[in-house]
Amino acid sequence: MRVRAWRDILEEVTADGSDGEDWRAVAGRRREGVGEDLVLGHPNRGVYFLKTYAKNPYELRGVGARVARRVDDGLEPLLPNRESAGRFAVQNPPEDDEHAKTMAKRVRETVRVHGDAPTTPDDFFTDLMEALDSPAFGPMEFDPEERPDSLDAFGDEFEEAERLLDAELDDLVDEDEVGRGFQ
């Protein structure tokens, strides 16, 4: 397991081009300390564990690692299914003005089609993410107030990874002196 900056993990997630809608996520507060935990899982790409915190209102810092090469039968129930209420997406910005115009046209068309036809919120979300060329999106379990039980289960399953990532994040927090307020 290699600990990396959280942005490097997201770049790896977005670079692959595998089925974007097969990703699932769980997020919430850390067990202890400042910040949040995020687990991203894809059946064929594996499981990524990230820990982040807000250094200030404009800067997010954190670390992460790939903790499993695929989602196996033991991890599958810990990730939300399509019926889960929450959704997440990882986006890349448009490459240039022409790409932005193409994306905007596809978004307008998607909204028009869903406005004219019977649809579900999940179908609308999926079609909209495809129109935006989202490389990773899907169901998410998230609670800003309480830590989801599945995050605790991931922490228990990948105990060594959690310990290492917590230590790395705590070092960043101490280095940034976040405990003294925003900088």
PDB file of C-alpha atoms in Angstrom, residues 27-156:
ATOM      1  CA  ALA A  27     -18.176   9.200   3.353  1.00  0.00           C
ATOM      2  CA  GLY A  28     -18.442  10.824   6.748  1.00  0.00           C
ATOM      3  CA  ARG A  29     -16.565  12.188   9.713  1.00  0.00           C
ATOM      4  CA  ARG A  30     -13.341  10.594  10.883  1.00  0.00           C
ATOM      5  CA  ARG A  31     -13.479   8.408  13.976  1.00  0.00           C
ATOM      6  CA  GLU A  32     -11.145  10.801  15.760  1.00  0.00           C
ATOM      7  CA  GLY A  33      -9.688  14.145  14.850  1.00  0.00           C
ATOM      8  CA  VAL A  34     -10.455  16.738  12.275  1.00  0.00           C
ATOM      9  CA  GLY A  35     -11.619  15.843   8.776  1.00  0.00           C
ATOM     10  CA  GLU A  36     -13.561  13.320   6.779  1.00  0.00           C
ATOM     11  CA  ASP A  37     -13.135   9.783   5.468  1.00  0.00           C
ATOM     12  CA  LEU A  38     -14.081   8.777   1.939  1.00  0.00           C
ATOM     13  CA  VAL A  39     -14.105   5.282   0.471  1.00  0.00           C
ATOM     14  CA  LEU A  40     -14.478   4.862  -3.298  1.00  0.00           C
ATOM     15  CA  GLY A  41     -15.127   1.407  -4.713  1.00  0.00           C
ATOM     16  CA  HIS A  42     -15.399  -0.057  -8.212  1.00  0.00           C
ATOM     17  CA  PRO A  43     -15.911  -3.778  -8.899  1.00  0.00           C
ATOM     18  CA  ASN A  44     -12.900  -4.023 -11.224  1.00  0.00           C
ATOM     19  CA  ARG A  45     -10.768  -1.059 -10.109  1.00  0.00           C
ATOM     20  CA  GLY A  46     -10.684  -1.723  -6.395  1.00  0.00           C
ATOM     21  CA  VAL A  47     -11.198   0.246  -3.228  1.00  0.00           C
ATOM     22  CA  TYR A  48      -9.599   3.578  -2.382  1.00  0.00           C
ATOM     23  CA  PHE A  49      -9.528   5.004   1.146  1.00  0.00           C
ATOM     24  CA  LEU A  50      -9.077   8.781   1.487  1.00  0.00           C
ATOM     25  CA  LYS A  51      -8.811  11.059   4.504  1.00  0.00           C
ATOM     26  CA  THR A  52      -9.140  14.812   4.045  1.00  0.00           C
ATOM     27  CA  TYR A  53      -9.582  18.009   6.025  1.00  0.00           C
ATOM     28  CA  ALA A  54     -10.143  21.681   5.266  1.00  0.00           C
ATOM     29  CA  LYS A  55      -6.945  23.602   5.932  1.00  0.00           C
ATOM     30  CA  ASN A  56      -9.021  26.729   5.378  1.00  0.00           C
ATOM     31  CA  PRO A  57     -12.292  27.442   3.563  1.00  0.00           C
ATOM     32  CA  TYR A  58     -10.472  27.379   0.203  1.00  0.00           C
ATOM     33  CA  GLU A  59      -8.002  24.519   0.542  1.00  0.00           C
ATOM     34  CA  LEU A  60      -8.636  20.825   1.083  1.00  0.00           C
ATOM     35  CA  ARG A  61      -5.697  18.616   2.052  1.00  0.00           C
ATOM     36  CA  GLY A  62      -5.458  14.920   2.581  1.00  0.00           C
ATOM     37  CA  VAL A  63      -4.024  11.515   1.848  1.00  0.00           C
ATOM     38  CA  GLY A  64      -5.242   8.244   0.436  1.00  0.00           C
ATOM     39  CA  ALA A  65      -4.328   4.797  -0.765  1.00  0.00           C
ATOM     40  CA  ARG A  66      -5.656   1.927  -2.798  1.00  0.00           C
ATOM     41  CA  VAL A  67      -6.517  -0.719  -0.214  1.00  0.00           C
ATOM     42  CA  ALA A  68      -7.977  -3.461  -2.430  1.00  0.00           C
ATOM     43  CA  ARG A  69      -7.540  -4.431  -6.079  1.00  0.00           C
ATOM     44  CA  ARG A  70     -11.230  -5.275  -6.521  1.00  0.00           C
ATOM     45  CA  VAL A  71     -14.502  -5.299  -4.621  1.00  0.00           C
ATOM     46  CA  ASP A  72     -14.958  -8.863  -3.405  1.00  0.00           C
ATOM     47  CA  ASP A  73     -17.935 -10.529  -1.724  1.00  0.00           C
ATOM     48  CA  GLY A  74     -16.782  -9.348   1.709  1.00  0.00           C
ATOM     49  CA  LEU A  75     -16.607  -5.675   0.668  1.00  0.00           C
ATOM     50  CA  GLU A  76     -19.676  -5.584  -1.593  1.00  0.00           C
ATOM     51  CA  PRO A  77     -22.238  -5.197   1.243  1.00  0.00           C
ATOM     52  CA  LEU A  78     -20.280  -2.283   2.744  1.00  0.00           C
ATOM     53  CA  LEU A  79     -20.834  -0.122  -0.335  1.00  0.00           C
ATOM     54  CA  PRO A  80     -24.203   1.461  -1.134  1.00  0.00           C
ATOM     55  CA  ASN A  81     -26.396   0.059  -3.887  1.00  0.00           C
ATOM     56  CA  ARG A  82     -28.284   1.850  -6.633  1.00  0.00           C
ATOM     57  CA  GLU A  83     -31.301   2.309  -4.356  1.00  0.00           C
ATOM     58  CA  SER A  84     -29.290   4.439  -1.902  1.00  0.00           C
ATOM     59  CA  ALA A  85     -30.534   8.009  -1.610  1.00  0.00           C
ATOM     60  CA  GLY A  86     -27.217   9.835  -2.043  1.00  0.00           C
ATOM     61  CA  ARG A  87     -25.162  10.378  -5.180  1.00  0.00           C
ATOM     62  CA  PHE A  88     -21.610  11.515  -5.871  1.00  0.00           C
ATOM     63  CA  ALA A  89     -19.551  12.372  -8.928  1.00  0.00           C
ATOM     64  CA  VAL A  90     -15.929  13.094  -9.696  1.00  0.00           C
ATOM     65  CA  GLN A  91     -15.602  15.624 -12.493  1.00  0.00           C
ATOM     66  CA  ASN A  92     -12.855  16.758 -14.815  1.00  0.00           C
ATOM     67  CA  PRO A  93     -13.035  20.297 -16.184  1.00  0.00           C
ATOM     68  CA  PRO A  94     -13.604  20.743 -19.919  1.00  0.00           C
ATOM     69  CA  GLU A  95     -10.386  20.502 -21.921  1.00  0.00           C
ATOM     70  CA  ASP A  96     -11.040  23.674 -23.910  1.00  0.00           C
ATOM     71  CA  ASP A  97     -13.817  26.023 -25.081  1.00  0.00           C
ATOM     72  CA  GLU A  98     -15.014  23.606 -27.756  1.00  0.00           C
ATOM     73  CA  HIS A  99     -15.283  20.747 -25.279  1.00  0.00           C
ATOM     74  CA  ALA A 100     -17.193  23.018 -22.859  1.00  0.00           C
ATOM     75  CA  LYS A 101     -19.667  23.938 -25.617  1.00  0.00           C
ATOM     76  CA  THR A 102     -20.166  20.275 -26.529  1.00  0.00           C
ATOM     77  CA  MET A 103     -20.781  19.369 -22.884  1.00  0.00           C
ATOM     78  CA  ALA A 104     -23.248  22.258 -22.475  1.00  0.00           C
ATOM     79  CA  LYS A 105     -25.155  21.122 -25.567  1.00  0.00           C
ATOM     80  CA  ARG A 106     -25.373  17.549 -24.245  1.00  0.00           C
ATOM     81  CA  VAL A 107     -26.532  18.796 -20.827  1.00  0.00           C
ATOM     82  CA  ARG A 108     -29.257  20.957 -22.425  1.00  0.00           C
ATOM     83  CA  GLU A 109     -30.433  17.998 -24.510  1.00  0.00           C
ATOM     84  CA  THR A 110     -30.442  15.679 -21.482  1.00  0.00           C
ATOM     85  CA  VAL A 111     -32.500  18.138 -19.443  1.00  0.00           C
ATOM     86  CA  ARG A 112     -34.917  18.632 -22.362  1.00  0.00           C
ATOM     87  CA  VAL A 113     -35.408  14.882 -22.881  1.00  0.00           C
ATOM     88  CA  HIS A 114     -35.954  14.213 -19.187  1.00  0.00           C
ATOM     89  CA  GLY A 115     -38.357  17.164 -18.983  1.00  0.00           C
ATOM     90  CA  ASP A 116     -40.487  15.717 -21.792  1.00  0.00           C
ATOM     91  CA  ALA A 117     -40.495  12.038 -20.779  1.00  0.00           C
ATOM     92  CA  PRO A 118     -41.312  10.132 -17.603  1.00  0.00           C
ATOM     93  CA  THR A 119     -38.070   9.464 -15.761  1.00  0.00           C
ATOM     94  CA  THR A 120     -36.614   8.658 -12.374  1.00  0.00           C
ATOM     95  CA  PRO A 121     -34.188  10.846 -10.429  1.00  0.00           C
ATOM     96  CA  ASP A 122     -31.540   8.112 -10.718  1.00  0.00           C
ATOM     97  CA  ASP A 123     -31.930   7.883 -14.511  1.00  0.00           C
ATOM     98  CA  PHE A 124     -31.699  11.670 -14.768  1.00  0.00           C
ATOM     99  CA  PHE A 125     -28.554  11.732 -12.623  1.00  0.00           C
ATOM    100  CA  THR A 126     -26.922   8.941 -14.654  1.00  0.00           C
ATOM    101  CA  ASP A 127     -27.730  10.576 -17.989  1.00  0.00           C
ATOM    102  CA  LEU A 128     -26.536  13.963 -16.750  1.00  0.00           C
ATOM    103  CA  MET A 129     -23.207  12.526 -15.538  1.00  0.00           C
ATOM    104  CA  GLU A 130     -22.746  10.802 -18.896  1.00  0.00           C
ATOM    105  CA  ALA A 131     -23.472  14.108 -20.654  1.00  0.00           C
ATOM    106  CA  LEU A 132     -20.764  15.714 -18.520  1.00  0.00           C
ATOM    107  CA  ASP A 133     -18.288  12.883 -19.262  1.00  0.00           C
ATOM    108  CA  SER A 134     -18.001  12.141 -15.549  1.00  0.00           C
ATOM    109  CA  PRO A 135     -15.318   9.467 -15.096  1.00  0.00           C
ATOM    110  CA  ALA A 136     -16.715   8.267 -11.739  1.00  0.00           C
ATOM    111  CA  PHE A 137     -20.207   8.569 -10.306  1.00  0.00           C
ATOM    112  CA  GLY A 138     -22.816   6.562  -8.517  1.00  0.00           C
ATOM    113  CA  PRO A 139     -24.601   5.910  -5.256  1.00  0.00           C
ATOM    114  CA  MET A 140     -23.162   7.290  -2.044  1.00  0.00           C
ATOM    115  CA  GLU A 141     -23.816   6.872   1.627  1.00  0.00           C
ATOM    116  CA  PHE A 142     -23.003  10.130   3.418  1.00  0.00           C
ATOM    117  CA  ASP A 143     -23.970  11.657   6.717  1.00  0.00           C
ATOM    118  CA  PRO A 144     -22.348  14.957   7.723  1.00  0.00           C
ATOM    119  CA  GLU A 145     -23.399  14.528  11.353  1.00  0.00           C
ATOM    120  CA  GLU A 146     -22.890  10.836  12.086  1.00  0.00           C
ATOM    121  CA  ARG A 147     -20.243   8.444  10.854  1.00  0.00           C
ATOM    122  CA  PRO A 148     -21.865   5.742   8.660  1.00  0.00           C
ATOM    123  CA  ASP A 149     -21.493   2.217  10.070  1.00  0.00           C
ATOM    124  CA  SER A 150     -19.970   1.050   6.791  1.00  0.00           C
ATOM    125  CA  LEU A 151     -17.055   3.491   7.286  1.00  0.00           C
ATOM    126  CA  ASP A 152     -16.339   1.826  10.611  1.00  0.00           C
ATOM    127  CA  ALA A 153     -16.517  -1.563   8.874  1.00  0.00           C
ATOM    128  CA  PHE A 154     -14.019  -0.398   6.211  1.00  0.00           C
ATOM    129  CA  GLY A 155     -11.771   0.940   8.966  1.00  0.00           C
ATOM    130  CA  ASP A 156     -11.921  -2.424  10.727  1.00  0.00           C
TER     131      ASP A 156
END
